[in-house]
C-alpha positions in Angstrom: 7.8 31.7 -3.0 4.4 32.4 -4.3 1.5 30.8 -2.4 -1.3 29.3 -4.5 -4.5 27.4 -3.6 -4.6 23.7 -4.2 -8.3 23.3 -3.2 -9.6 21.1 -0.3 -7.5 18.0 -0.2 -5.9 15.2 1.9 -3.2 12.4 1.7 -0.3 14.5 0.4 2.6 12.4 -1.0 5.9 13.5 -2.4 6.9 12.0 -5.7 10.3 13.7 -6.1 11.9 16.9 -4.9 9.7 19.0 -7.1 6.5 16.9 -7.6 3.8 15.9 -5.2 0.3 14.4 -5.3 -2.7 14.5 -3.1 -6.4 13.7 -3.1 -8.6 16.6 -4.2 -11.7 16.3 -2.0 -13.7 19.5 -2.7 -16.1 17.7 -5.1 -18.5 14.8 -4.9 -15.7 12.2 -5.2 -12.0 12.4 -4.5 -9.6 12.7 -7.4 -5.9 12.1 -7.5 -4.0 15.3 -8.4 -0.3 15.7 -9.3 1.4 19.1 -9.3 4.8 20.6 -9.0 6.4 23.4 -7.0 6.9 25.4 -10.2 3.5 24.8 -11.8 0.5 27.1 -11.4 -1.9 24.3 -11.5 -2.6 20.6 -12.0 -0.2 18.6 -14.2 -2.1 15.3 -13.9 -5.5 14.3 -12.7 -7.0 10.8 -12.2 -10.7 10.4 -11.6 -12.7 7.5 -10.1 -14.4 7.0 -13.4 -11.1 6.3 -15.1 -10.2 3.7 -12.5 -13.7 2.2 -12.8 -13.3 1.5 -16.5 -10.1 -0.5 -15.8 -12.1 -3.1 -13.8 -13.8 -6.2 -15.4 -17.2 -5.2 -16.8 -19.1 -7.1 -14.1 -17.4 -5.0 -11.4 -18.2 -1.7 -13.0 -20.8 0.2 -11.1 -21.4 3.7 -12.4 -20.5 6.5 -10.0 -19.9 4.1 -7.1 -16.1 3.7 -6.9 -14.4 6.0 -4.3 -10.7 6.9 -4.1 -9.4 6.6 -0.5 -5.6 6.7 -0.6 -2.7 7.2 -2.9 1.0 6.3 -2.7 4.0 7.0 -4.9 6.5 4.3 -6.0 10.0 5.1 -4.4 12.0 4.2 -7.5 9.6 4.9 -10.3 8.1 8.4 -10.0 5.7 7.8 -12.8 3.9 5.0 -10.8 1.2 5.5 -8.2 -0.7 3.0 -6.2 -4.3 4.0 -5.6 -6.7 2.4 -3.0 -10.4 2.5 -3.7 -13.7 1.0 -2.6 -17.1 0.2 -4.1 -19.4 0.4 -1.1 -22.4 -1.1 -2.9 -20.4 -4.2 -3.7 -18.6 -4.3 -0.3 -15.3 -4.5 -2.3 -11.9 -2.8 -2.3 -9.6 -2.5 -5.2 -6.0 -1.4 -5.5 -4.6 -0.1 -8.8 -1.2 0.6 -10.2 -1.4 3.7 -12.3 1.3 5.0 -14.6 0.6 8.8 -14.7 2.9 9.3 -17.8 1.5 6.5 -20.1 -1.9 6.7 -18.3 -1.9 2.9 -18.1 -4.2 1.6 -15.2 -3.8 -2.0 -13.9 -6.0 -3.5 -11.1 -3.5 -5.4 -8.8 -5.6 -6.5 -5.8 -9.2 -7.1 -4.9 -10.4 -7.4 -1.3 -13.7 -8.1 0.4 -14.7 -4.9 2.2 -15.0 -6.7 5.5 -11.2 -6.6 5.7 -9.7 -3.4 6.9 -6.0 -2.5 6.7 -3.5 -0.6 8.7 -0.4 -0.7 6.6 0.0 0.4 3.0 3.5 0.9 1.7 6.4 -0.1 -0.6 9.7 -2.0 0.2 12.6 0.5 0.0 13.7 -0.8 -3.4 10.2 -0.5 -4.7 9.8 -4.1 -5.9 7.2 -5.1 -3.3 4.0 -3.4 -2.2 2.7 -4.5 1.2 -0.8 -4.3 2.6 -1.6 -5.5 6.1 -5.3 -6.5 6.6 -7.5 -7.7 9.4 -11.1 -9.0 9.7 -13.2 -6.2 11.0 -16.0 -8.6 11.9 -13.8 -10.5 14.2 -11.5 -7.9 15.8 -10.5 -9.9 18.9 -9.3 -13.3 17.5 -8.8 -12.3 13.8 -5.6 -13.5 12.1 -3.7 -10.6 10.5 -2.7 -11.1 6.9 -0.1 -9.4 4.7 -0.4 -9.1 1.0 3.0 -8.9 -0.8 2.5 -7.7 -4.3 5.5 -8.1 -6.6 5.5 -5.0 -8.9 8.0 -6.6 -11.3 6.1 -9.9 -11.8 2.5 -8.6 -11.1 2.1 -11.5 -8.6 0.6 -11.4 -5.1 1.5 -13.6 -2.1 -0.6 -13.8 1.0 1.0 -14.3 4.4 -1.0 -15.1 7.5 0.2 -14.2 11.0 -0.8 -14.8 14.6 -2.7 -11.8 16.0 -0.9 -9.4 18.4 -2.4 -6.5 20.3 -0.8 -3.6 18.4 0.2 -4.7 14.9 0.6 -1.3 13.3 4.4 -1.3 13.8 5.0 -5.0 13.7 6.6 -5.2 10.3 9.6 -3.6 8.6 11.8 -4.0 5.5 15.6 -4.3 5.3 17.2 -1.4 3.4 17.9 -3.5 0.3 14.3 -4.7 0.2 15.3 -8.4 0.4 14.0 -9.2 3.9 10.6 -8.6 5.4 10.4 -8.8 9.2 7.3 -9.6 11.1 7.0 -9.9 14.9 4.4 -12.4 16.2 3.4 -13.8 19.6 6.7 -15.2 20.9 8.7 -15.3 17.7 9.9 -13.3 14.7 9.5 -14.3 11.1 12.1 -13.3 8.5 10.9 -13.6 5.0 12.8 -13.3 1.7 9.8 -13.1 -0.6 11.7 -13.2 -3.9 13.1 -16.6 -3.0 10.1 -18.1 -1.2 12.2 -18.5 1.9 11.5 -17.8 5.5 12.9 -18.6 8.9 11.7 -18.1 12.4 13.5 -16.7 15.4 12.3 -17.5 18.9 13.0 -15.4 22.0 12.4 -15.6 25.7 10.6 -12.4 26.5 7.3 -10.8 27.1 4.9 -10.2 24.2 6.6 -8.0 21.6 4.5 -6.0 19.2 6.9 -3.8 17.2 10.0 -4.3 15.1 12.4 -2.3 13.0 15.6 -3.0 11.1 18.7 -1.2 12.5 19.9 0.9 9.7 23.7 1.1 9.4 25.3 4.5 8.9 27.2 5.1 5.6 30.5 5.0 7.5 30.0 1.6 9.1 
């Protein structure tokens, strides 16, 4: 295999077995770059200015929007989710970007006081989840999860009791139908497509992580 330079970058993400993207950071502002194993260069590039023009006019501040993270949709390789910030407005924006049609859709706006620790899709790709916390109240802050429905372009906000280490407190079932969240003394199971949830209580010490047990193909 021939080795070629990609430039200074970060946040590498596989799109499929041949295609990957990353943030090109060797210029004033990061850009999203898509390339392939076989190509000698960039096959798609997304700049902060292109994202900026997709925002409402009152939110467009020239040369102020910064790209921070990118993620690829697990079932639609043409779709990317891009996280950005406008420091002068103390605002954060998430965009859905179709790199083939070049359509850009803002899907979520957050006050910059809210940081986040979790940024991913459900396994079937229908739901995009973002876990946030209030950075100005780190001790007693209530953690929140935004569930964005890619199919319906709708967002639901779920609030949870704080726990000491929430980074691994949520997980999706393999079919993407159930969202699991551990809280202080109980577990919440959520079926977001049906607006249904149930709570499971347990007698144990504080639990702060949860995972679905994935069955093998032979079971």
